[in-house]
Amino acid sequence: MWQDAEQRGDDDPAVLIHPSACVAPGAVLGAGVRVGPFAVVEEGAELGDGVRVRAHAVVHGSATLGAGVVVGVHAVVGGDPQDLRFDARVATRAVLGPGTVLGEGATVHRSTGREPTRTGSDCLLMGNTHVGHDCVLGDGVVVSQLSALGGHVRVGDHAVIGGGSGVVQWVRVGRLAMVGAMTKVERDVLPFTVVDGVPARQRGLNHVGMRRHGIPAAEQNALRRHFDGFTGFADFTAARPGMPDAGELMPDLRAFLAGPSRRGTTPVAPRPRPARDA
C-alpha cells in the first residue's frame, strides 16, 4: 500500500509513485522521489533525490527541483508566465533550490527569458503564495501565507515577506530584510531593514533577523546609529567622522544601493515629534 511505502523513510532509494498519479515517461526522477495521489509530473521535469510531490500537485515540464524539495498539495511549479506578451512556445524554466518547501496551493511560474525563475536553497513558500515569472530568491527566504511576488522581483538571502503582502514587479528586497504582514511594497527594501504599511515605509532595523543569523550586537548598534536621525538613505550610508564600524553591514547596504533599480528606495516613515510640556 502507498501509506506503507511512505513509511519506509527518506533513506529508501526507491522511487514511489501512487497508482493515481500521472508521471510522463520523459520526466527525470532522482532516487527516493515520492509522487502522491493524483499528482502530475510532465515530460521534461527534473526532480532531484528525495523530492516529494504531494497529492494533486503539478510539476510542469519546465521545472527543475533540487534535492529534498517538497511540493505541497495543489501546488504548481513551472506554469506559464502571466505576461500577455509571452509566447508559450518559448522554452524557459523554473528552478527550485535544494530543500525548498512549497505549501498547499503555492505557485511558481517559469521565466520569460533565458534566465530561469529561481529560488535558492531551503526557502519556504507558504500556502497560496505566488512567485511570478523571472523572480530570483536567495537562500532561506520565507514568503508567508497569501503573499505574492510580481515578475522580476529579487529577494536577498534570509529575507521574510509577511503574510498577505504584495511586492510589485521589479522590486528588490535586500538580505535579512523584513516585510510586515499585509504590506504593499512598491519600492526597493534595503538589507537589514523592516518595512510596513500601505504603501510600505521603512520602520527601522530588523534586529530580530540579524540576531538570529549571528550578527554581533555591536555591529547592529553601529548600524542603528547610522540609521537614527536620517530621513534619506543617501545620507544614511554616507561615511561620517566618528561613527562606529558596522562591520559587514554597511558594505552590503552600499552595494545594494549601487545596484540597478527601477523602483527607487522605500521612504523612511516620518518620525513622530517629541511631546512638549504643557
Short mmCIF file of C-alpha atoms in Angstrom, two decimals:
data_model
loop_
_atom_site.label_atom_id
_atom_site.label_comp_id
_atom_site.label_asym_id
_atom_site.label_seq_id
_atom_site.Cartn_x
_atom_site.Cartn_y
_atom_site.Cartn_z
CA MET A 1 0.00 0.00 0.00
CA TRP A 2 1.04 3.63 -0.63
CA GLN A 3 0.99 4.57 3.06
CA ASP A 4 3.20 1.61 3.93
CA ALA A 5 5.63 2.66 1.21
CA GLU A 6 5.71 6.25 2.52
CA GLN A 7 6.66 4.95 5.96
CA ARG A 8 9.86 3.40 4.66
CA GLY A 9 11.59 6.68 5.35
CA ASP A 10 13.65 9.25 3.48
CA ASP A 11 16.65 6.93 3.11
CA ASP A 12 14.81 4.47 0.89
CA PRO A 13 16.23 5.00 -2.66
CA ALA A 14 13.17 3.51 -4.37
CA VAL A 15 11.02 5.82 -6.47
CA LEU A 16 7.40 5.56 -5.28
CA ILE A 17 4.53 6.74 -7.47
CA HIS A 18 0.92 6.49 -6.35
CA PRO A 19 -1.20 4.48 -8.81
CA SER A 20 -3.45 7.50 -9.46
CA ALA A 21 -0.55 9.87 -10.24
CA CYS A 22 0.39 10.77 -13.81
CA VAL A 23 4.15 10.80 -14.42
CA ALA A 24 5.32 11.24 -18.01
CA PRO A 25 7.94 8.79 -19.32
CA GLY A 26 10.22 11.71 -20.16
CA ALA A 27 10.33 13.07 -16.60
CA VAL A 28 13.66 12.64 -14.79
CA LEU A 29 13.25 11.31 -11.24
CA GLY A 30 16.10 11.03 -8.74
CA ALA A 31 16.48 8.40 -6.04
CA GLY A 32 13.81 8.27 -3.36
CA VAL A 33 11.31 10.52 -5.16
CA ARG A 34 7.70 10.23 -3.96
CA VAL A 35 4.74 11.28 -6.12
CA GLY A 36 1.40 11.37 -4.32
CA PRO A 37 -2.21 10.69 -5.35
CA PHE A 38 -3.49 12.47 -8.47
CA ALA A 39 -0.27 14.47 -8.83
CA VAL A 40 1.07 15.28 -12.32
CA VAL A 41 4.74 15.34 -13.38
CA GLU A 42 5.14 16.33 -17.02
CA GLU A 43 7.71 15.30 -19.60
CA GLY A 44 10.88 17.36 -19.25
CA ALA A 45 10.53 17.91 -15.49
CA GLU A 46 13.66 17.17 -13.46
CA LEU A 47 13.24 16.01 -9.85
CA GLY A 48 16.30 15.61 -7.63
CA ASP A 49 16.83 12.95 -5.00
CA GLY A 50 14.23 12.77 -2.26
CA VAL A 51 11.74 15.18 -3.82
CA ARG A 52 8.18 14.93 -2.50
CA VAL A 53 5.25 15.82 -4.77
CA ARG A 54 2.09 15.79 -2.68
CA ALA A 55 -1.47 14.98 -3.74
CA HIS A 56 -2.93 16.94 -6.68
CA ALA A 57 0.28 18.94 -7.18
CA VAL A 58 1.52 19.72 -10.70
CA VAL A 59 5.16 19.82 -11.77
CA HIS A 60 5.29 21.13 -15.32
CA GLY A 61 7.91 20.06 -17.83
CA SER A 62 9.70 23.41 -17.41
CA ALA A 63 10.52 22.74 -13.74
CA THR A 64 13.78 21.65 -12.14
CA LEU A 65 13.52 20.65 -8.46
CA GLY A 66 16.63 20.28 -6.31
CA ALA A 67 17.17 17.50 -3.80
CA GLY A 68 14.67 17.34 -0.98
CA VAL A 69 12.18 19.82 -2.42
CA VAL A 70 8.60 19.40 -1.18
CA VAL A 71 5.73 20.44 -3.47
CA GLY A 72 2.62 20.75 -1.32
CA VAL A 73 -0.95 19.72 -2.02
CA HIS A 74 -2.34 21.52 -5.10
CA ALA A 75 0.90 23.48 -5.57
CA VAL A 76 2.08 24.17 -9.13
CA VAL A 77 5.67 24.64 -10.34
CA GLY A 78 6.67 25.84 -13.79
CA GLY A 79 3.37 27.21 -15.05
CA ASP A 80 3.30 29.74 -17.88
CA PRO A 81 4.11 33.38 -17.03
CA GLN A 82 1.16 35.69 -16.56
CA ASP A 83 2.56 38.06 -19.16
CA LEU A 84 0.37 38.98 -22.14
CA ARG A 85 3.43 39.38 -24.38
CA PHE A 86 4.85 35.93 -23.63
CA ASP A 87 4.89 33.27 -26.31
CA ALA A 88 4.12 29.99 -24.52
CA ARG A 89 6.07 28.09 -27.18
CA VAL A 90 9.34 29.55 -25.87
CA ALA A 91 11.22 27.06 -23.69
CA THR A 92 12.01 28.60 -20.28
CA ARG A 93 12.32 27.13 -16.79
CA ALA A 94 11.63 27.47 -13.08
CA VAL A 95 14.31 26.13 -10.73
CA LEU A 96 13.77 25.38 -7.03
CA GLY A 97 16.88 25.07 -4.87
CA PRO A 98 17.54 22.08 -2.60
CA GLY A 99 15.35 21.80 0.48
CA THR A 100 12.79 24.36 -0.66
CA VAL A 101 9.24 23.73 0.57
CA LEU A 102 6.04 24.84 -1.15
CA GLY A 103 2.89 24.93 0.96
CA GLU A 104 -0.55 23.98 -0.28
CA GLY A 105 -1.64 25.86 -3.38
CA ALA A 106 1.65 27.74 -3.85
CA THR A 107 2.61 28.65 -7.43
CA VAL A 108 5.97 29.34 -9.07
CA HIS A 109 5.90 30.40 -12.72
CA ARG A 110 8.60 29.83 -15.28
CA SER A 111 10.57 32.73 -16.69
CA THR A 112 10.01 34.76 -19.84
CA GLY A 113 13.65 34.72 -20.90
CA ARG A 114 16.92 32.82 -20.87
CA GLU A 115 17.48 33.01 -17.11
CA PRO A 116 15.06 30.85 -15.09
CA THR A 117 12.76 31.86 -12.31
CA ARG A 118 14.82 30.64 -9.35
CA THR A 119 14.78 30.07 -5.62
CA GLY A 120 17.85 29.40 -3.54
CA SER A 121 18.15 26.55 -1.08
CA ASP A 122 15.90 26.00 1.94
CA CYS A 123 13.27 28.56 1.02
CA LEU A 124 9.76 28.32 2.47
CA LEU A 125 6.88 29.39 0.25
CA MET A 126 3.84 29.03 2.47
CA GLY A 127 0.30 28.17 1.41
CA ASN A 128 -1.27 30.07 -1.50
CA THR A 129 1.80 32.18 -2.17
CA HIS A 130 2.84 33.20 -5.67
CA VAL A 131 6.31 33.68 -7.15
CA GLY A 132 5.96 35.37 -10.51
CA HIS A 133 7.98 34.92 -13.67
CA ASP A 134 11.67 35.82 -13.64
CA CYS A 135 11.85 36.21 -9.85
CA VAL A 136 15.13 35.32 -8.14
CA LEU A 137 15.11 34.39 -4.45
CA GLY A 138 18.21 33.85 -2.34
CA ASP A 139 18.77 31.12 0.25
CA GLY A 140 16.46 30.73 3.22
CA VAL A 141 13.81 33.18 2.01
CA VAL A 142 10.38 32.93 3.66
CA VAL A 143 7.29 34.03 1.75
CA SER A 144 4.36 33.90 4.16
CA GLN A 145 0.76 32.85 3.57
CA LEU A 146 -1.17 34.59 0.76
CA SER A 147 1.72 36.80 -0.33
CA ALA A 148 2.58 37.44 -3.98
CA LEU A 149 5.78 38.48 -5.74
CA GLY A 150 5.30 40.18 -9.10
CA GLY A 151 7.53 39.43 -12.07
CA HIS A 152 11.28 40.11 -11.92
CA VAL A 153 11.35 40.63 -8.14
CA ARG A 154 14.69 39.96 -6.41
CA VAL A 155 14.79 38.82 -2.77
CA GLY A 156 18.05 38.52 -0.81
CA ASP A 157 19.15 35.71 1.49
CA HIS A 158 17.01 35.10 4.60
CA ALA A 159 14.57 37.91 3.88
CA VAL A 160 10.99 37.43 5.13
CA ILE A 161 7.86 38.52 3.28
CA GLY A 162 4.99 38.81 5.78
CA GLY A 163 1.56 37.26 5.21
CA GLY A 164 -0.84 38.85 2.75
CA SER A 165 1.79 41.19 1.28
CA GLY A 166 2.16 42.22 -2.34
CA VAL A 167 5.51 43.04 -3.95
CA VAL A 168 5.34 45.00 -7.21
CA GLN A 169 7.25 43.93 -10.32
CA TRP A 170 10.98 44.70 -10.46
CA VAL A 171 11.26 45.49 -6.72
CA ARG A 172 14.42 44.38 -4.90
CA VAL A 173 14.26 43.16 -1.28
CA GLY A 174 17.64 43.06 0.44
CA ARG A 175 19.29 40.43 2.58
CA LEU A 176 17.74 39.90 6.03
CA ALA A 177 15.01 42.43 5.33
CA MET A 178 11.57 42.01 6.89
CA VAL A 179 8.34 42.96 5.13
CA GLY A 180 5.48 43.27 7.60
CA ALA A 181 2.17 41.49 7.07
CA MET A 182 -0.29 42.95 4.54
CA THR A 183 2.25 45.43 3.20
CA LYS A 184 2.17 46.93 -0.30
CA VAL A 185 5.79 47.07 -1.47
CA GLU A 186 6.26 49.45 -4.40
CA ARG A 187 9.96 50.33 -3.97
CA ASP A 188 13.18 48.56 -3.05
CA VAL A 189 13.66 47.40 0.55
CA LEU A 190 17.15 47.90 1.96
CA PRO A 191 19.02 44.98 3.56
CA PHE A 192 18.58 44.56 7.33
CA THR A 193 15.55 46.86 7.49
CA VAL A 194 11.86 46.47 8.31
CA VAL A 195 9.11 47.89 6.11
CA ASP A 196 5.40 48.01 6.84
CA GLY A 197 2.25 49.77 5.70
CA VAL A 198 0.21 50.63 2.61
CA PRO A 199 2.24 51.87 0.87
CA ALA A 200 5.35 50.49 2.58
CA ARG A 201 7.58 52.71 4.68
CA GLN A 202 10.92 51.94 6.30
CA ARG A 203 10.33 51.48 10.03
CA GLY A 204 13.76 50.64 11.38
CA LEU A 205 16.21 47.75 11.50
CA ASN A 206 15.47 44.04 11.58
CA HIS A 207 17.26 43.32 14.84
CA VAL A 208 15.41 40.02 15.33
CA GLY A 209 16.55 38.68 11.98
CA MET A 210 20.12 39.90 12.44
CA ARG A 211 20.33 38.34 15.90
CA ARG A 212 19.01 35.01 14.63
CA HIS A 213 21.73 34.96 11.98
CA GLY A 214 24.58 35.72 14.30
CA ILE A 215 25.32 39.36 13.51
CA PRO A 216 27.04 40.77 16.61
CA ALA A 217 25.15 43.28 18.74
CA ALA A 218 27.98 45.79 18.33
CA GLU A 219 27.55 45.82 14.56
CA GLN A 220 23.77 46.10 14.88
CA ASN A 221 24.10 49.03 17.25
CA ALA A 222 26.59 50.74 14.96
CA LEU A 223 24.18 50.38 12.06
CA ARG A 224 21.38 51.76 14.21
CA ARG A 225 23.45 54.87 14.95
CA HIS A 226 23.87 55.40 11.22
CA PHE A 227 20.13 54.94 10.81
CA ASP A 228 18.95 57.23 13.61
CA GLY A 229 18.16 60.79 12.71
CA PHE A 230 18.12 60.41 8.93
CA THR A 231 15.17 60.57 6.55
CA GLY A 232 17.16 59.95 3.35
CA PHE A 233 19.22 56.86 2.64
CA ALA A 234 21.79 58.70 0.57
CA ASP A 235 22.81 60.35 3.84
CA PHE A 236 22.25 57.14 5.78
CA THR A 237 25.05 55.25 4.02
CA ALA A 238 27.49 58.15 3.81
CA ALA A 239 30.73 57.90 5.76
CA ARG A 240 30.68 60.23 8.76
CA PRO A 241 33.56 61.07 11.10
CA GLY A 242 33.40 59.41 14.48
CA MET A 243 30.79 56.82 13.57
CA PRO A 244 31.50 53.26 14.73
CA ASP A 245 32.27 50.49 12.27
CA ALA A 246 29.20 48.44 11.32
CA GLY A 247 31.32 45.56 10.02
CA GLU A 248 29.80 43.69 7.06
CA LEU A 249 26.56 45.61 7.15
CA MET A 250 27.48 48.97 5.61
CA PRO A 251 29.27 47.47 2.57
CA ASP A 252 26.19 45.34 1.90
CA LEU A 253 23.98 48.41 2.05
CA ARG A 254 26.23 50.42 -0.23
CA ALA A 255 26.43 47.56 -2.73
CA PHE A 256 22.64 47.25 -2.72
CA LEU A 257 22.18 50.96 -3.37
CA ALA A 258 24.80 50.88 -6.11
CA GLY A 259 22.90 48.11 -7.92
CA PRO A 260 20.42 48.74 -10.72
CA SER A 261 16.98 49.82 -9.53
CA ARG A 262 13.79 50.55 -11.44
CA ARG A 263 11.76 51.49 -8.39
CA GLY A 264 13.90 53.59 -6.05
CA THR A 265 14.13 53.02 -2.30
CA THR A 266 11.20 52.77 0.10
CA PRO A 267 10.96 56.07 2.02
CA VAL A 268 11.55 56.28 5.74
CA ALA A 269 8.41 56.63 7.81
CA PRO A 270 8.01 60.10 9.35
CA ARG A 271 9.24 60.18 12.90
CA PRO A 272 6.74 61.45 15.49
CA ARG A 273 7.57 64.78 17.02
CA PRO A 274 8.62 64.61 20.66
CA ALA A 275 5.93 65.57 23.15
CA ARG A 276 6.11 69.07 24.56
CA ASP A 277 5.45 70.14 28.09
CA ALA A 278 2.06 71.75 28.68
#
